[in-house]
PDB file of C-alpha atoms in Angstrom:
ATOM      1  CA  MET F   1     -33.998 -12.215 -42.880  1.00 49.00           C
ATOM      2  CA  HIS F   2     -32.263 -12.069 -39.588  1.00 56.00           C
ATOM      3  CA  ASP F   3     -30.402 -15.529 -39.062  1.00 62.00           C
ATOM      4  CA  PHE F   4     -28.031 -17.234 -35.993  1.00 65.00           C
ATOM      5  CA  SER F   5     -27.543 -19.752 -34.312  1.00 68.00           C
ATOM      6  CA  ILE F   6     -24.961 -21.094 -30.925  1.00 67.00           C
ATOM      7  CA  VAL F   7     -23.837 -24.281 -30.936  1.00 65.00           C
ATOM      8  CA  ARG F   8     -23.337 -25.597 -27.495  1.00 63.00           C
ATOM      9  CA  PRO F   9     -18.982 -26.151 -26.454  1.00 59.00           C
ATOM     10  CA  ASP F  10     -17.820 -30.070 -25.854  1.00 59.00           C
ATOM     11  CA  PRO F  11     -19.428 -30.029 -22.015  1.00 53.00           C
ATOM     12  CA  ALA F  12     -17.020 -30.978 -18.796  1.00 53.00           C
ATOM     13  CA  ALA F  13     -18.566 -33.148 -16.519  1.00 57.00           C
ATOM     14  CA  VAL F  14     -19.412 -30.196 -14.039  1.00 65.00           C
ATOM     15  CA  LEU F  15     -21.439 -27.644 -16.836  1.00 81.00           C
ATOM     16  CA  VAL F  16     -24.195 -27.380 -18.348  1.00 86.00           C
ATOM     17  CA  CYS F  17     -24.379 -26.456 -22.041  1.00 88.00           C
ATOM     18  CA  ASN F  18     -27.605 -25.217 -23.777  1.00 93.00           C
ATOM     19  CA  ASP F  19     -28.444 -24.010 -27.288  1.00 93.00           C
ATOM     20  CA  PHE F  20     -30.396 -21.886 -29.021  1.00 95.00           C
ATOM     21  CA  ARG F  21     -31.560 -20.686 -32.699  1.00 94.00           C
ATOM     22  CA  LEU F  22     -33.425 -18.518 -34.551  1.00 95.00           C
ATOM     23  CA  SER F  23     -33.397 -18.831 -38.463  1.00 93.00           C
ATOM     24  CA  GLY F  24     -35.782 -17.726 -41.098  1.00 93.00           C
ATOM     25  CA  PRO F  25     -39.035 -15.915 -39.509  1.00 94.00           C
ATOM     26  CA  GLU F  26     -37.867 -16.983 -36.091  1.00 96.00           C
ATOM     27  CA  ARG F  27     -38.040 -13.950 -33.994  1.00 96.00           C
ATOM     28  CA  VAL F  28     -38.847 -14.613 -30.562  1.00 97.00           C
ATOM     29  CA  LEU F  29     -37.260 -17.727 -27.844  1.00 97.00           C
ATOM     30  CA  MET F  30     -39.889 -18.029 -25.775  1.00 97.00           C
ATOM     31  CA  VAL F  31     -39.048 -20.046 -22.080  1.00 96.00           C
ATOM     32  CA  THR F  32     -40.680 -21.757 -20.249  1.00 93.00           C
ATOM     33  CA  GLY F  33     -40.401 -24.429 -17.588  1.00 89.00           C
ATOM     34  CA  PRO F  34     -40.795 -24.731 -13.147  1.00 84.00           C
ATOM     35  CA  ASN F  35     -39.705 -22.721 -11.069  1.00 83.00           C
ATOM     36  CA  GLN F  36     -35.135 -22.663 -10.570  1.00 84.00           C
ATOM     37  CA  GLY F  37     -34.559 -24.615 -13.855  1.00 87.00           C
ATOM     38  CA  GLY F  38     -31.839 -21.821 -15.431  1.00 90.00           C
ATOM     39  CA  LYS F  39     -34.742 -20.019 -17.333  1.00 93.00           C
ATOM     40  CA  THR F  40     -32.941 -16.409 -15.998  1.00 93.00           C
ATOM     41  CA  THR F  41     -29.756 -18.364 -16.305  1.00 93.00           C
ATOM     42  CA  PHE F  42     -29.810 -19.150 -20.325  1.00 95.00           C
ATOM     43  CA  ALA F  43     -31.211 -15.433 -20.442  1.00 96.00           C
ATOM     44  CA  ARG F  44     -28.363 -13.526 -18.987  1.00 94.00           C
ATOM     45  CA  MET F  45     -26.174 -15.862 -20.862  1.00 94.00           C
ATOM     46  CA  PHE F  46     -27.941 -15.076 -24.228  1.00 96.00           C
ATOM     47  CA  GLY F  47     -27.971 -11.119 -23.272  1.00 95.00           C
ATOM     48  CA  GLN F  48     -24.486 -11.641 -22.645  1.00 95.00           C
ATOM     49  CA  LEU F  49     -23.331 -13.723 -25.381  1.00 95.00           C
ATOM     50  CA  LEU F  50     -25.016 -11.081 -27.858  1.00 95.00           C
ATOM     51  CA  TYR F  51     -23.367  -8.107 -25.557  1.00 95.00           C
ATOM     52  CA  PHE F  52     -19.710  -9.554 -25.659  1.00 95.00           C
ATOM     53  CA  ALA F  53     -19.775  -9.729 -29.936  1.00 94.00           C
ATOM     54  CA  ALA F  54     -21.405  -6.721 -30.393  1.00 93.00           C
ATOM     55  CA  LEU F  55     -17.730  -5.492 -28.032  1.00 94.00           C
ATOM     56  CA  GLY F  56     -15.984  -7.701 -30.664  1.00 93.00           C
ATOM     57  CA  CYS F  57     -14.431 -10.318 -27.885  1.00 93.00           C
ATOM     58  CA  PRO F  58     -15.108 -13.834 -27.695  1.00 92.00           C
ATOM     59  CA  VAL F  59     -17.757 -16.197 -26.296  1.00 92.00           C
ATOM     60  CA  PRO F  60     -17.958 -19.531 -25.241  1.00 89.00           C
ATOM     61  CA  ALA F  61     -19.609 -21.661 -27.907  1.00 89.00           C
ATOM     62  CA  ARG F  62     -17.983 -24.067 -29.888  1.00 88.00           C
ATOM     63  CA  GLU F  63     -19.559 -22.410 -33.664  1.00 91.00           C
ATOM     64  CA  ALA F  64     -22.029 -18.968 -32.929  1.00 93.00           C
ATOM     65  CA  ARG F  65     -23.419 -16.593 -36.007  1.00 93.00           C
ATOM     66  CA  LEU F  66     -24.910 -13.854 -33.837  1.00 94.00           C
ATOM     67  CA  PRO F  67     -26.190 -10.880 -35.287  1.00 92.00           C
ATOM     68  CA  LEU F  68     -24.768  -7.510 -34.663  1.00 94.00           C
ATOM     69  CA  PRO F  69     -27.836  -5.334 -32.168  1.00 95.00           C
ATOM     70  CA  ASP F  70     -27.404  -1.978 -32.717  1.00 96.00           C
ATOM     71  CA  ALA F  71     -29.359  -1.774 -28.562  1.00 96.00           C
ATOM     72  CA  ILE F  72     -29.818  -4.654 -26.233  1.00 97.00           C
ATOM     73  CA  PHE F  73     -32.861  -3.995 -24.151  1.00 97.00           C
ATOM     74  CA  THR F  74     -33.789  -5.520 -20.937  1.00 95.00           C
ATOM     75  CA  HIS F  75     -36.971  -5.849 -19.241  1.00 91.00           C
ATOM     76  CA  PHE F  76     -36.391  -7.646 -15.647  1.00 85.00           C
ATOM     77  CA  GLU F  77     -39.127  -8.152 -12.582  1.00 72.00           C
ATOM     78  CA  HIS F  78     -38.603  -5.742  -9.948  1.00 61.00           C
ATOM     79  CA  ALA F  79     -39.468  -6.672  -6.766  1.00 59.00           C
ATOM     80  CA  GLU F  80     -42.622  -4.047  -5.649  1.00 54.00           C
ATOM     81  CA  ASP F  81     -42.369  -0.732  -3.663  1.00 57.00           C
ATOM     82  CA  PRO F  82     -44.311   0.178  -0.770  1.00 61.00           C
ATOM     83  CA  GLY F  83     -43.955   4.013  -1.788  1.00 62.00           C
ATOM     84  CA  ASP F  84     -44.227   3.150  -4.970  1.00 60.00           C
ATOM     85  CA  PRO F  85     -48.430   5.269  -5.980  1.00 55.00           C
ATOM     86  CA  ASP F  86     -48.555   3.864  -9.216  1.00 63.00           C
ATOM     87  CA  GLY F  87     -47.879   0.368  -8.316  1.00 73.00           C
ATOM     88  CA  ARG F  88     -45.697  -2.957 -10.025  1.00 79.00           C
ATOM     89  CA  LEU F  89     -47.627  -3.715 -13.007  1.00 85.00           C
ATOM     90  CA  LEU F  90     -47.530   0.402 -14.538  1.00 88.00           C
ATOM     91  CA  GLY F  91     -44.124   0.345 -13.632  1.00 87.00           C
ATOM     92  CA  GLU F  92     -43.857  -2.095 -15.748  1.00 90.00           C
ATOM     93  CA  LEU F  93     -45.842  -0.817 -18.280  1.00 92.00           C
ATOM     94  CA  THR F  94     -44.100   2.029 -18.153  1.00 92.00           C
ATOM     95  CA  ARG F  95     -41.166   0.577 -19.021  1.00 92.00           C
ATOM     96  CA  MET F  96     -42.223  -1.258 -21.454  1.00 93.00           C
ATOM     97  CA  ARG F  97     -43.767   1.068 -23.721  1.00 95.00           C
ATOM     98  CA  ASP F  98     -40.793   3.050 -23.083  1.00 96.00           C
ATOM     99  CA  THR F  99     -39.285   0.129 -24.907  1.00 95.00           C
ATOM    100  CA  LEU F 100     -40.770  -0.700 -27.053  1.00 96.00           C
ATOM    101  CA  ASP F 101     -40.601   3.783 -28.215  1.00 96.00           C
ATOM    102  CA  ARG F 102     -36.933   3.087 -28.808  1.00 96.00           C
ATOM    103  CA  VAL F 103     -36.959  -0.353 -30.633  1.00 97.00           C
ATOM    104  CA  THR F 104     -35.767  -1.172 -34.285  1.00 97.00           C
ATOM    105  CA  ALA F 105     -35.507  -3.995 -36.453  1.00 96.00           C
ATOM    106  CA  ASP F 106     -32.110  -4.421 -35.501  1.00 96.00           C
ATOM    107  CA  SER F 107     -32.734  -4.104 -31.729  1.00 97.00           C
ATOM    108  CA  VAL F 108     -32.930  -7.681 -29.454  1.00 97.00           C
ATOM    109  CA  ILE F 109     -34.903  -7.380 -26.201  1.00 97.00           C
ATOM    110  CA  VAL F 110     -34.158  -9.325 -23.017  1.00 97.00           C
ATOM    111  CA  MET F 111     -37.548 -10.358 -20.496  1.00 95.00           C
ATOM    112  CA  ASN F 112     -37.542 -11.461 -17.617  1.00 92.00           C
ATOM    113  CA  GLU F 113     -40.956 -13.233 -15.853  1.00 84.00           C
ATOM    114  CA  SER F 114     -42.653  -9.777 -17.172  1.00 84.00           C
ATOM    115  CA  PHE F 115     -46.399  -8.586 -15.735  1.00 84.00           C
ATOM    116  CA  SER F 116     -46.164 -11.864 -13.348  1.00 79.00           C
ATOM    117  CA  SER F 117     -47.876  -9.445 -10.906  1.00 78.00           C
ATOM    118  CA  THR F 118     -51.307  -9.817 -12.385  1.00 83.00           C
ATOM    119  CA  SER F 119     -54.374 -11.597 -12.876  1.00 87.00           C
ATOM    120  CA  THR F 120     -53.453 -14.735 -15.656  1.00 87.00           C
ATOM    121  CA  SER F 121     -55.763 -13.482 -18.309  1.00 91.00           C
ATOM    122  CA  ASP F 122     -54.125  -9.770 -17.493  1.00 91.00           C
ATOM    123  CA  ALA F 123     -50.596 -11.155 -17.921  1.00 90.00           C
ATOM    124  CA  LEU F 124     -51.895 -12.618 -21.508  1.00 92.00           C
ATOM    125  CA  ARG F 125     -53.866  -9.953 -22.946  1.00 94.00           C
ATOM    126  CA  ILE F 126     -51.160  -7.558 -22.497  1.00 93.00           C
ATOM    127  CA  GLY F 127     -48.362 -10.320 -23.220  1.00 93.00           C
ATOM    128  CA  GLY F 128     -49.650 -10.984 -26.898  1.00 94.00           C
ATOM    129  CA  ASP F 129     -49.877  -7.290 -27.367  1.00 96.00           C
ATOM    130  CA  ILE F 130     -46.278  -7.013 -26.718  1.00 95.00           C
ATOM    131  CA  LEU F 131     -45.485  -9.922 -27.776  1.00 96.00           C
ATOM    132  CA  GLY F 132     -47.775  -9.147 -31.364  1.00 96.00           C
ATOM    133  CA  ARG F 133     -45.581  -5.142 -31.412  1.00 96.00           C
ATOM    134  CA  ILE F 134     -42.099  -7.049 -31.525  1.00 96.00           C
ATOM    135  CA  ILE F 135     -42.735  -8.626 -33.763  1.00 96.00           C
ATOM    136  CA  ASP F 136     -44.388  -5.945 -36.034  1.00 96.00           C
ATOM    137  CA  ARG F 137     -41.176  -4.505 -34.920  1.00 95.00           C
ATOM    138  CA  GLY F 138     -38.885  -7.567 -35.999  1.00 96.00           C
ATOM    139  CA  ALA F 139     -36.520  -6.951 -33.286  1.00 97.00           C
ATOM    140  CA  MET F 140     -35.259 -10.552 -31.645  1.00 97.00           C
ATOM    141  CA  ALA F 141     -36.057 -11.574 -28.193  1.00 97.00           C
ATOM    142  CA  LEU F 142     -35.633 -13.476 -25.572  1.00 97.00           C
ATOM    143  CA  TRP F 143     -39.045 -13.751 -23.060  1.00 96.00           C
ATOM    144  CA  VAL F 144     -38.916 -15.993 -19.455  1.00 95.00           C
ATOM    145  CA  THR F 145     -42.743 -16.665 -18.752  1.00 93.00           C
ATOM    146  CA  PHE F 146     -45.249 -18.157 -16.720  1.00 88.00           C
ATOM    147  CA  PHE F 147     -47.596 -18.124 -19.731  1.00 89.00           C
ATOM    148  CA  GLU F 148     -47.287 -21.357 -22.127  1.00 90.00           C
ATOM    149  CA  GLU F 149     -50.028 -19.731 -24.422  1.00 92.00           C
ATOM    150  CA  LEU F 150     -47.757 -17.278 -25.850  1.00 93.00           C
ATOM    151  CA  SER F 151     -45.637 -19.873 -27.338  1.00 91.00           C
ATOM    152  CA  ARG F 152     -48.225 -21.097 -30.005  1.00 90.00           C
ATOM    153  CA  THR F 153     -49.797 -17.208 -30.866  1.00 87.00           C
ATOM    154  CA  SER F 154     -47.390 -16.897 -33.992  1.00 91.00           C
ATOM    155  CA  PRO F 155     -44.407 -18.740 -36.207  1.00 93.00           C
ATOM    156  CA  ALA F 156     -41.766 -15.997 -35.254  1.00 96.00           C
ATOM    157  CA  VAL F 157     -41.992 -17.237 -31.917  1.00 97.00           C
ATOM    158  CA  VAL F 158     -39.995 -20.265 -30.584  1.00 96.00           C
ATOM    159  CA  SER F 159     -40.945 -22.867 -28.197  1.00 96.00           C
ATOM    160  CA  MET F 160     -38.072 -23.264 -25.223  1.00 96.00           C
ATOM    161  CA  VAL F 161     -39.067 -24.958 -22.127  1.00 94.00           C
ATOM    162  CA  ALA F 162     -36.264 -25.624 -19.103  1.00 92.00           C
ATOM    163  CA  VAL F 163     -35.901 -29.480 -19.278  1.00 87.00           C
ATOM    164  CA  THR F 164     -37.231 -32.292 -15.976  1.00 79.00           C
ATOM    165  CA  GLU F 165     -36.351 -35.337 -15.672  1.00 75.00           C
ATOM    166  CA  SER F 166     -40.299 -37.446 -13.830  1.00 66.00           C
ATOM    167  CA  GLY F 167     -39.237 -40.903 -11.625  1.00 58.00           C
ATOM    168  CA  GLU F 168     -41.042 -42.593  -8.753  1.00 56.00           C
ATOM    169  CA  GLY F 169     -43.667 -39.432  -8.397  1.00 54.00           C
ATOM    170  CA  THR F 170     -41.188 -36.319  -8.756  1.00 59.00           C
ATOM    171  CA  ALA F 171     -39.686 -34.390 -11.796  1.00 64.00           C
ATOM    172  CA  ARG F 172     -35.694 -33.625 -11.114  1.00 73.00           C
ATOM    173  CA  ARG F 173     -34.296 -30.328 -12.839  1.00 78.00           C
ATOM    174  CA  THR F 174     -31.617 -31.015 -15.303  1.00 85.00           C
ATOM    175  CA  PHE F 175     -30.979 -27.073 -16.237  1.00 89.00           C
ATOM    176  CA  ARG F 176     -31.194 -28.065 -20.680  1.00 92.00           C
ATOM    177  CA  ILE F 177     -33.125 -25.681 -22.058  1.00 94.00           C
ATOM    178  CA  GLU F 178     -34.903 -27.146 -25.113  1.00 94.00           C
ATOM    179  CA  ARG F 179     -36.109 -26.517 -27.935  1.00 95.00           C
ATOM    180  CA  ARG F 180     -39.422 -28.278 -28.056  1.00 93.00           C
ATOM    181  CA  PRO F 181     -42.656 -27.903 -26.950  1.00 91.00           C
ATOM    182  CA  PRO F 182     -44.187 -26.495 -23.301  1.00 87.00           C
ATOM    183  CA  ASP F 183     -45.180 -29.317 -21.380  1.00 74.00           C
ATOM    184  CA  GLY F 184     -47.251 -28.070 -18.044  1.00 65.00           C
ATOM    185  CA  GLN F 185     -47.723 -31.269 -16.931  1.00 60.00           C
ATOM    186  CA  LEU F 186     -44.448 -31.975 -15.949  1.00 56.00           C
ATOM    187  CA  HIS F 187     -44.277 -28.719 -14.810  1.00 59.00           C
ATOM    188  CA  ALA F 188     -46.422 -29.697 -12.480  1.00 62.00           C
ATOM    189  CA  LEU F 189     -45.258 -32.857 -10.828  1.00 62.00           C
ATOM    190  CA  GLU F 190     -42.210 -30.681 -10.259  1.00 61.00           C
ATOM    191  CA  LEU F 191     -44.192 -28.591  -8.332  1.00 63.00           C
ATOM    192  CA  ALA F 192     -46.730 -31.442  -6.738  1.00 65.00           C
ATOM    193  CA  GLY F 193     -43.860 -33.941  -5.612  1.00 65.00           C
ATOM    194  CA  ARG F 194     -41.841 -30.405  -3.772  1.00 65.00           C
ATOM    195  CA  HIS F 195     -45.193 -30.021  -1.617  1.00 67.00           C
ATOM    196  CA  GLY F 196     -45.406 -33.956  -0.870  1.00 71.00           C
ATOM    197  CA  LEU F 197     -48.781 -34.107  -2.608  1.00 70.00           C
ATOM    198  CA  THR F 198     -47.241 -37.485  -5.542  1.00 69.00           C
ATOM    199  CA  TYR F 199     -49.445 -39.565  -5.667  1.00 71.00           C
ATOM    200  CA  ASP F 200     -47.699 -42.814  -3.800  1.00 75.00           C
ATOM    201  CA  ARG F 201     -47.190 -40.375  -0.590  1.00 76.00           C
ATOM    202  CA  VAL F 202     -50.760 -38.894  -0.445  1.00 77.00           C
ATOM    203  CA  THR F 203     -51.837 -42.209  -0.174  1.00 80.00           C
ATOM    204  CA  ALA F 204     -48.935 -43.739   1.890  1.00 78.00           C
ATOM    205  CA  ARG F 205     -50.803 -40.823   4.459  1.00 79.00           C
ATOM    206  CA  ILE F 206     -54.268 -42.135   3.741  1.00 84.00           C
ATOM    207  CA  ARG F 207     -52.921 -46.035   4.893  1.00 81.00           C
ATOM    208  CA  ARG F 208     -51.627 -44.701   7.994  1.00 77.00           C
TER     209      ARG F 208
END
């Protein structure tokens, strides 16, 4: 079994430090939470730490134990190309098929908001199938997604959440990524606050 972790360094006033851990049967970090909460930055950090370690370079951490992957695959969302006759979803599926054809038990995959161009039901079906293939191959992965259901599919999946702090009907981003079950309610609260749809603001407008 693979076992690796990274422990956050002593935080400076201007830094938000995060850590992560996979141990035993755990293979996939599934990161959910509101927009602009630090999820993509966390995914890039994950890939960069593994890449730097593979090169024999120091990594920014108080303590780290990292695997030596045979390859690091990335699957980040691409903008729609009007000149592409196949469309965005087919392009994503083609790239993911090529990745899964090459991935091994010693590989690492970093995915960011994949398959958001299709419906929720289709994205969950596609995502669940791909997640199962990643786990079957024994690869390690970090997957940033809005589909919280994927984090509950297997003991091999670890849920991590971009944390918000609520107060006065709003939710403030902290940019902390914590190991915990997903909470879609805080995400909904953040969206309501952004668009002026919290209880206090709606009732205040009604009273006018």
